[in-house]
PDB file of C-alpha atoms in Angstrom:
ATOM      1  CA  MET A  99    -126.834 194.730 105.136  1.00 59.00           C
ATOM      2  CA  SER A 100    -124.497 197.395 106.316  1.00 62.00           C
ATOM      3  CA  ASP A 101    -122.732 198.193 109.790  1.00 63.00           C
ATOM      4  CA  VAL A 102    -125.471 200.527 111.125  1.00 67.00           C
ATOM      5  CA  GLU A 103    -128.003 198.077 110.673  1.00 89.00           C
ATOM      6  CA  TRP A 104    -126.566 196.016 113.544  1.00 94.00           C
ATOM      7  CA  SER A 105    -127.142 197.264 117.024  1.00 94.00           C
ATOM      8  CA  GLN A 106    -124.611 197.444 119.758  1.00 95.00           C
ATOM      9  CA  VAL A 107    -125.754 194.386 121.412  1.00 95.00           C
ATOM     10  CA  GLU A 108    -126.021 192.285 118.107  1.00 96.00           C
ATOM     11  CA  LYS A 109    -122.859 193.057 117.456  1.00 96.00           C
ATOM     12  CA  GLU A 110    -121.611 191.390 120.603  1.00 96.00           C
ATOM     13  CA  VAL A 111    -123.573 188.567 120.234  1.00 97.00           C
ATOM     14  CA  ALA A 112    -122.073 188.412 116.486  1.00 97.00           C
ATOM     15  CA  GLN A 113    -118.751 188.613 117.433  1.00 97.00           C
ATOM     16  CA  GLU A 114    -118.576 186.278 120.107  1.00 97.00           C
ATOM     17  CA  ALA A 115    -120.547 183.605 117.880  1.00 97.00           C
ATOM     18  CA  PHE A 116    -117.849 184.148 115.182  1.00 97.00           C
ATOM     19  CA  GLU A 117    -114.859 183.817 117.776  1.00 97.00           C
ATOM     20  CA  ARG A 118    -116.422 180.605 119.073  1.00 97.00           C
ATOM     21  CA  ALA A 119    -117.234 179.109 115.799  1.00 97.00           C
ATOM     22  CA  TYR A 120    -113.753 179.957 114.493  1.00 96.00           C
ATOM     23  CA  GLU A 121    -112.229 178.288 117.738  1.00 96.00           C
ATOM     24  CA  ARG A 122    -113.907 175.377 117.403  1.00 97.00           C
ATOM     25  CA  GLU A 123    -113.021 174.828 113.747  1.00 97.00           C
ATOM     26  CA  ILE A 124    -109.523 175.705 114.226  1.00 96.00           C
ATOM     27  CA  ASN A 125    -109.122 173.217 117.207  1.00 96.00           C
ATOM     28  CA  ALA A 126    -110.730 170.649 114.895  1.00 96.00           C
ATOM     29  CA  LEU A 127    -108.011 171.537 111.861  1.00 96.00           C
ATOM     30  CA  ILE A 128    -105.284 171.374 114.692  1.00 96.00           C
ATOM     31  CA  THR A 129    -106.525 167.797 115.927  1.00 95.00           C
ATOM     32  CA  GLU A 130    -106.790 166.505 112.146  1.00 95.00           C
ATOM     33  CA  VAL A 131    -103.301 167.724 111.252  1.00 95.00           C
ATOM     34  CA  ARG A 132    -101.910 165.574 114.249  1.00 94.00           C
ATOM     35  CA  GLU A 133    -104.002 162.975 113.593  1.00 94.00           C
ATOM     36  CA  ARG A 134    -102.918 162.816 109.568  1.00 94.00           C
ATOM     37  CA  ALA A 135     -99.270 163.519 110.569  1.00 93.00           C
ATOM     38  CA  SER A 136     -99.187 160.302 112.853  1.00 92.00           C
ATOM     39  CA  THR A 137    -100.012 158.337 110.022  1.00 93.00           C
ATOM     40  CA  ILE A 138     -97.583 159.381 107.466  1.00 94.00           C
ATOM     41  CA  THR A 139     -95.366 156.830 106.408  1.00 93.00           C
ATOM     42  CA  GLU A 140     -94.337 157.638 102.976  1.00 92.00           C
ATOM     43  CA  LEU A 141     -94.123 160.428 100.921  1.00 93.00           C
ATOM     44  CA  ASP A 142     -97.354 160.479  99.302  1.00 95.00           C
ATOM     45  CA  ASP A 143     -98.962 161.009 102.597  1.00 95.00           C
ATOM     46  CA  THR A 144     -96.787 163.870 103.461  1.00 96.00           C
ATOM     47  CA  TRP A 145     -97.982 165.595 100.150  1.00 96.00           C
ATOM     48  CA  LEU A 146    -101.583 164.809 101.009  1.00 96.00           C
ATOM     49  CA  LEU A 147    -101.451 166.674 103.851  1.00 96.00           C
ATOM     50  CA  HIS A 148     -99.651 169.465 102.342  1.00 97.00           C
ATOM     51  CA  ASP A 149    -102.546 169.428  99.728  1.00 97.00           C
ATOM     52  CA  PHE A 150    -105.005 169.317 102.388  1.00 97.00           C
ATOM     53  CA  LEU A 151    -103.126 172.079 104.388  1.00 97.00           C
ATOM     54  CA  SER A 152    -103.287 173.965 101.066  1.00 97.00           C
ATOM     55  CA  ALA A 153    -107.047 173.546 100.829  1.00 97.00           C
ATOM     56  CA  ARG A 154    -107.858 174.368 104.441  1.00 96.00           C
ATOM     57  CA  ARG A 155    -105.560 177.659 104.617  1.00 96.00           C
ATOM     58  CA  HIS A 156    -107.419 178.719 101.488  1.00 95.00           C
ATOM     59  CA  GLN A 157    -110.765 177.975 102.630  1.00 94.00           C
ATOM     60  CA  LEU A 158    -110.291 179.592 106.160  1.00 94.00           C
ATOM     61  CA  ASP A 159    -108.919 182.540 104.870  1.00 90.00           C
ATOM     62  CA  GLY A 160    -112.047 183.334 102.558  1.00 91.00           C
ATOM     63  CA  LYS A 161    -114.876 181.923 105.098  1.00 92.00           C
ATOM     64  CA  TYR A 162    -113.780 183.885 108.208  1.00 92.00           C
ATOM     65  CA  ASP A 163    -114.611 187.543 107.008  1.00 88.00           C
ATOM     66  CA  TYR A 164    -115.800 189.672 109.450  1.00 92.00           C
ATOM     67  CA  LYS A 165    -117.948 192.397 107.407  1.00 93.00           C
ATOM     68  CA  TYR A 166    -121.443 193.148 108.451  1.00 92.00           C
ATOM     69  CA  SER A 167    -122.072 192.875 104.748  1.00 91.00           C
ATOM     70  CA  VAL A 168    -121.790 189.585 104.621  1.00 92.00           C
ATOM     71  CA  LEU A 169    -122.103 188.262 108.390  1.00 95.00           C
ATOM     72  CA  ILE A 170    -125.475 186.790 107.453  1.00 95.00           C
ATOM     73  CA  PHE A 171    -123.836 184.283 104.969  1.00 95.00           C
ATOM     74  CA  VAL A 172    -120.853 183.658 107.126  1.00 95.00           C
ATOM     75  CA  PHE A 173    -123.400 182.573 110.041  1.00 97.00           C
ATOM     76  CA  ALA A 174    -125.417 180.373 107.774  1.00 97.00           C
ATOM     77  CA  GLN A 175    -122.515 178.729 106.611  1.00 96.00           C
ATOM     78  CA  LEU A 176    -121.202 178.217 109.870  1.00 97.00           C
ATOM     79  CA  VAL A 177    -124.206 176.495 111.082  1.00 97.00           C
ATOM     80  CA  LYS A 178    -124.564 174.247 107.995  1.00 96.00           C
ATOM     81  CA  GLU A 179    -121.490 173.378 108.593  1.00 96.00           C
ATOM     82  CA  GLY A 180    -121.729 172.621 112.463  1.00 96.00           C
ATOM     83  CA  TRP A 181    -119.459 175.263 113.989  1.00 97.00           C
ATOM     84  CA  LEU A 182    -122.072 177.294 115.214  1.00 97.00           C
ATOM     85  CA  HIS A 183    -125.480 176.497 116.679  1.00 97.00           C
ATOM     86  CA  LEU A 184    -128.592 179.038 115.371  1.00 96.00           C
ATOM     87  CA  LYS A 185    -129.453 179.057 119.240  1.00 96.00           C
ATOM     88  CA  GLU A 186    -125.707 180.709 119.748  1.00 97.00           C
ATOM     89  CA  LEU A 187    -127.014 183.592 117.698  1.00 97.00           C
ATOM     90  CA  GLU A 188    -129.965 184.479 120.094  1.00 96.00           C
ATOM     91  CA  GLY A 189    -129.579 188.340 120.638  1.00 96.00           C
ATOM     92  CA  LEU A 190    -129.748 189.026 116.794  1.00 96.00           C
ATOM     93  CA  GLU A 191    -132.798 190.726 115.848  1.00 95.00           C
ATOM     94  CA  LYS A 192    -135.551 188.015 114.363  1.00 95.00           C
ATOM     95  CA  ASP A 193    -135.116 189.161 110.707  1.00 95.00           C
ATOM     96  CA  LYS A 194    -131.665 188.276 110.802  1.00 96.00           C
ATOM     97  CA  LEU A 195    -132.084 184.984 112.438  1.00 96.00           C
ATOM     98  CA  THR A 196    -134.993 183.885 109.860  1.00 96.00           C
ATOM     99  CA  LYS A 197    -132.688 184.665 106.995  1.00 96.00           C
ATOM    100  CA  ILE A 198    -129.710 183.073 108.698  1.00 96.00           C
ATOM    101  CA  ALA A 199    -132.365 179.810 109.460  1.00 96.00           C
ATOM    102  CA  ALA A 200    -133.500 180.121 105.835  1.00 96.00           C
ATOM    103  CA  LEU A 201    -130.269 180.055 104.281  1.00 96.00           C
ATOM    104  CA  THR A 202    -128.940 176.946 106.012  1.00 94.00           C
ATOM    105  CA  ARG A 203    -131.638 175.168 104.502  1.00 92.00           C
ATOM    106  CA  MET A 204    -130.568 176.079 100.831  1.00 85.00           C
TER     107      MET A 204
ATOM    108  CA  MET B  23     -71.933 165.523  80.359  1.00 59.00           C
ATOM    109  CA  SER B  24     -74.121 163.350  78.280  1.00 62.00           C
ATOM    110  CA  ASP B  25     -75.843 160.049  78.720  1.00 63.00           C
ATOM    111  CA  VAL B  26     -72.704 158.189  76.632  1.00 67.00           C
ATOM    112  CA  GLU B  27     -70.187 159.426  78.938  1.00 89.00           C
ATOM    113  CA  TRP B  28     -71.291 156.987  81.755  1.00 94.00           C
ATOM    114  CA  SER B  29     -70.672 153.564  81.729  1.00 94.00           C
ATOM    115  CA  GLN B  30     -73.064 150.677  82.480  1.00 95.00           C
ATOM    116  CA  VAL B  31     -71.547 149.952  85.663  1.00 95.00           C
ATOM    117  CA  GLU B  32     -71.220 153.736  86.632  1.00 96.00           C
ATOM    118  CA  LYS B  33     -74.975 154.010  85.404  1.00 96.00           C
ATOM    119  CA  GLU B  34     -75.704 151.201  88.150  1.00 96.00           C
ATOM    120  CA  VAL B  35     -73.628 152.882  90.853  1.00 97.00           C
ATOM    121  CA  ALA B  36     -75.061 156.383  90.231  1.00 97.00           C
ATOM    122  CA  GLN B  37     -78.851 155.073  90.370  1.00 97.00           C
ATOM    123  CA  GLU B  38     -78.394 153.046  93.624  1.00 97.00           C
ATOM    124  CA  ALA B  39     -76.365 156.085  95.327  1.00 97.00           C
ATOM    125  CA  PHE B  40     -79.246 158.411  93.639  1.00 97.00           C
ATOM    126  CA  GLU B  41     -82.256 156.305  95.250  1.00 97.00           C
ATOM    127  CA  ARG B  42     -80.113 155.622  98.776  1.00 97.00           C
ATOM    128  CA  ALA B  43     -79.843 159.586  99.250  1.00 97.00           C
ATOM    129  CA  TYR B  44     -83.489 159.932  98.190  1.00 96.00           C
ATOM    130  CA  GLU B  45     -84.683 157.378 100.926  1.00 96.00           C
ATOM    131  CA  ARG B  46     -82.768 158.893 103.340  1.00 97.00           C
ATOM    132  CA  GLU B  47     -83.991 162.194 102.792  1.00 97.00           C
ATOM    133  CA  ILE B  48     -87.713 161.377 102.261  1.00 96.00           C
ATOM    134  CA  ASN B  49     -87.289 159.351 105.596  1.00 96.00           C
ATOM    135  CA  ALA B  50     -85.712 162.341 107.485  1.00 96.00           C
ATOM    136  CA  LEU B  51     -88.757 164.464 106.251  1.00 96.00           C
ATOM    137  CA  ILE B  52     -91.486 162.219 107.347  1.00 96.00           C
ATOM    138  CA  THR B  53     -90.022 162.117 110.608  1.00 95.00           C
ATOM    139  CA  GLU B  54     -89.606 165.673 111.009  1.00 95.00           C
ATOM    140  CA  VAL B  55     -92.894 166.359 109.682  1.00 95.00           C
ATOM    141  CA  ARG B  56     -94.414 163.967 112.514  1.00 94.00           C
ATOM    142  CA  GLU B  57     -92.364 165.511 115.058  1.00 94.00           C
ATOM    143  CA  ARG B  58     -93.830 168.800 114.089  1.00 94.00           C
ATOM    144  CA  ALA B  59     -97.144 167.933 113.692  1.00 93.00           C
ATOM    145  CA  SER B  60     -97.360 166.525 117.252  1.00 92.00           C
ATOM    146  CA  THR B  61     -96.419 169.714 118.603  1.00 93.00           C
ATOM    147  CA  ILE B  62     -98.821 171.823 116.894  1.00 94.00           C
ATOM    148  CA  THR B  63    -101.007 173.529 119.343  1.00 93.00           C
ATOM    149  CA  GLU B  64    -102.283 176.800 117.437  1.00 92.00           C
ATOM    150  CA  LEU B  65    -103.166 177.841 114.279  1.00 93.00           C
ATOM    151  CA  ASP B  66     -99.823 179.361 113.591  1.00 95.00           C
ATOM    152  CA  ASP B  67     -97.932 176.225 114.078  1.00 95.00           C
ATOM    153  CA  THR B  68    -100.316 174.696 111.329  1.00 96.00           C
ATOM    154  CA  TRP B  69     -99.562 177.068 108.737  1.00 96.00           C
ATOM    155  CA  LEU B  70     -95.816 176.815 109.825  1.00 96.00           C
ATOM    156  CA  LEU B  71     -96.000 173.304 108.658  1.00 96.00           C
ATOM    157  CA  HIS B  72     -97.629 174.480 105.654  1.00 97.00           C
ATOM    158  CA  ASP B  73     -94.863 176.390 104.637  1.00 97.00           C
ATOM    159  CA  PHE B  74     -92.275 174.284 105.654  1.00 97.00           C
ATOM    160  CA  LEU B  75     -94.089 171.311 103.361  1.00 97.00           C
ATOM    161  CA  SER B  76     -94.284 173.956 100.818  1.00 97.00           C
ATOM    162  CA  ALA B  77     -90.880 174.748 100.508  1.00 97.00           C
ATOM    163  CA  ARG B  78     -89.494 171.083 100.980  1.00 96.00           C
ATOM    164  CA  ARG B  79     -91.725 169.798  98.058  1.00 96.00           C
ATOM    165  CA  HIS B  80     -90.488 172.862  95.929  1.00 95.00           C
ATOM    166  CA  GLN B  81     -86.775 171.948  96.795  1.00 94.00           C
ATOM    167  CA  LEU B  82     -87.420 168.263  96.339  1.00 94.00           C
ATOM    168  CA  ASP B  83     -88.756 168.485  93.294  1.00 90.00           C
ATOM    169  CA  GLY B  84     -86.091 170.158  91.901  1.00 91.00           C
ATOM    170  CA  LYS B  85     -82.996 168.510  93.676  1.00 92.00           C
ATOM    171  CA  TYR B  86     -83.590 164.808  92.881  1.00 93.00           C
ATOM    172  CA  ASP B  87     -83.243 164.968  88.969  1.00 88.00           C
ATOM    173  CA  TYR B  88     -81.755 161.800  87.493  1.00 92.00           C
ATOM    174  CA  LYS B  89     -80.328 163.501  84.454  1.00 93.00           C
ATOM    175  CA  TYR B  90     -76.444 162.420  83.470  1.00 93.00           C
ATOM    176  CA  SER B  91     -75.891 165.688  82.387  1.00 91.00           C
ATOM    177  CA  VAL B  92     -76.466 167.174  85.611  1.00 92.00           C
ATOM    178  CA  LEU B  93     -75.929 164.115  87.995  1.00 95.00           C
ATOM    179  CA  ILE B  94     -72.149 164.946  89.006  1.00 95.00           C
ATOM    180  CA  PHE B  95     -73.934 168.557  90.364  1.00 95.00           C
ATOM    181  CA  VAL B  96     -76.888 166.654  92.261  1.00 95.00           C
ATOM    182  CA  PHE B  97     -74.366 163.983  93.928  1.00 97.00           C
ATOM    183  CA  ALA B  98     -72.294 166.967  95.211  1.00 97.00           C
ATOM    184  CA  GLN B  99     -75.071 168.443  96.495  1.00 96.00           C
ATOM    185  CA  LEU B 100     -76.206 165.173  98.187  1.00 97.00           C
ATOM    186  CA  VAL B 101     -72.649 164.930  99.846  1.00 97.00           C
ATOM    187  CA  LYS B 102     -72.802 168.309 100.965  1.00 96.00           C
ATOM    188  CA  GLU B 103     -75.944 168.095 102.603  1.00 96.00           C
ATOM    189  CA  GLY B 104     -75.000 164.943 104.221  1.00 96.00           C
ATOM    190  CA  TRP B 105     -77.524 162.430 102.383  1.00 97.00           C
ATOM    191  CA  LEU B 106     -74.644 160.401 100.430  1.00 97.00           C
ATOM    192  CA  HIS B 107     -70.949 159.671 101.362  1.00 97.00           C
ATOM    193  CA  LEU B 108     -68.657 160.207  98.547  1.00 96.00           C
ATOM    194  CA  LYS B 109     -67.749 156.248  99.040  1.00 96.00           C
ATOM    195  CA  GLU B 110     -70.922 155.645  97.971  1.00 97.00           C
ATOM    196  CA  LEU B 111     -69.927 156.915  94.967  1.00 97.00           C
ATOM    197  CA  GLU B 112     -66.911 154.369  94.484  1.00 96.00           C
ATOM    198  CA  GLY B 113     -67.225 152.720  90.807  1.00 96.00           C
ATOM    199  CA  LEU B 114     -67.463 156.066  89.079  1.00 96.00           C
ATOM    200  CA  GLU B 115     -64.641 156.828  87.274  1.00 95.00           C
ATOM    201  CA  LYS B 116     -61.989 158.644  89.000  1.00 95.00           C
ATOM    202  CA  ASP B 117     -62.016 161.930  87.094  1.00 95.00           C
ATOM    203  CA  LYS B 118     -66.153 162.050  88.064  1.00 96.00           C
ATOM    204  CA  LEU B 119     -65.389 161.447  91.728  1.00 96.00           C
ATOM    205  CA  THR B 120     -62.650 163.985  91.695  1.00 96.00           C
ATOM    206  CA  LYS B 121     -65.123 166.708  90.238  1.00 96.00           C
ATOM    207  CA  ILE B 122     -67.955 165.448  92.850  1.00 96.00           C
ATOM    208  CA  ALA B 123     -65.280 166.015  95.747  1.00 95.00           C
ATOM    209  CA  ALA B 124     -64.122 169.259  94.736  1.00 96.00           C
ATOM    210  CA  LEU B 125     -67.891 170.351  93.947  1.00 96.00           C
ATOM    211  CA  THR B 126     -68.559 169.408  97.731  1.00 94.00           C
ATOM    212  CA  ARG B 127     -65.845 172.029  98.889  1.00 92.00           C
ATOM    213  CA  MET B 128     -67.329 174.984  96.697  1.00 85.00           C
TER     214      MET B 128
END
């Protein structure tokens, strides 16, 4: 699915939904890091936090890829993980919404 | 300087000093991680903490190398960085103490 298959309105809906999900996930991450760090009492906990951050950084880098060719899959993953609600994607054409909904059930 | 050049008494002094320095540095690290984490408000801060942990983990892995062949250098570094006091190495033979003291001034 290329750039041209997204109308201007759809692009605006997509951009906003994408940013909203990103903000939510980032805020949850920050909260979790602060909580985890506050319970550190020994070196192993410190390296567990380091491993956690390494994994999350890698995941986030890969996941938030705003390309129209993969956006359907990105949105399906975000809905599945709870960072986005399907209704926040209203404004996209029906075909895209159906695909996203179907993917979230896989 | 090999294993055989350290007497039993020296080995005990060295082991205790080594562990004491390690404990101090680890405790300081834990305190710093907790403090840094408590001030995180955005994603960049989170990745700065991650970078900090990556660097410290690498440094610590390399630094705390309990081998008699390198222990003079390890102690000199620990004294230089403030994790150990020269007087905590009393019990080592004079030649070793002189070398460590000289290395800390380099």
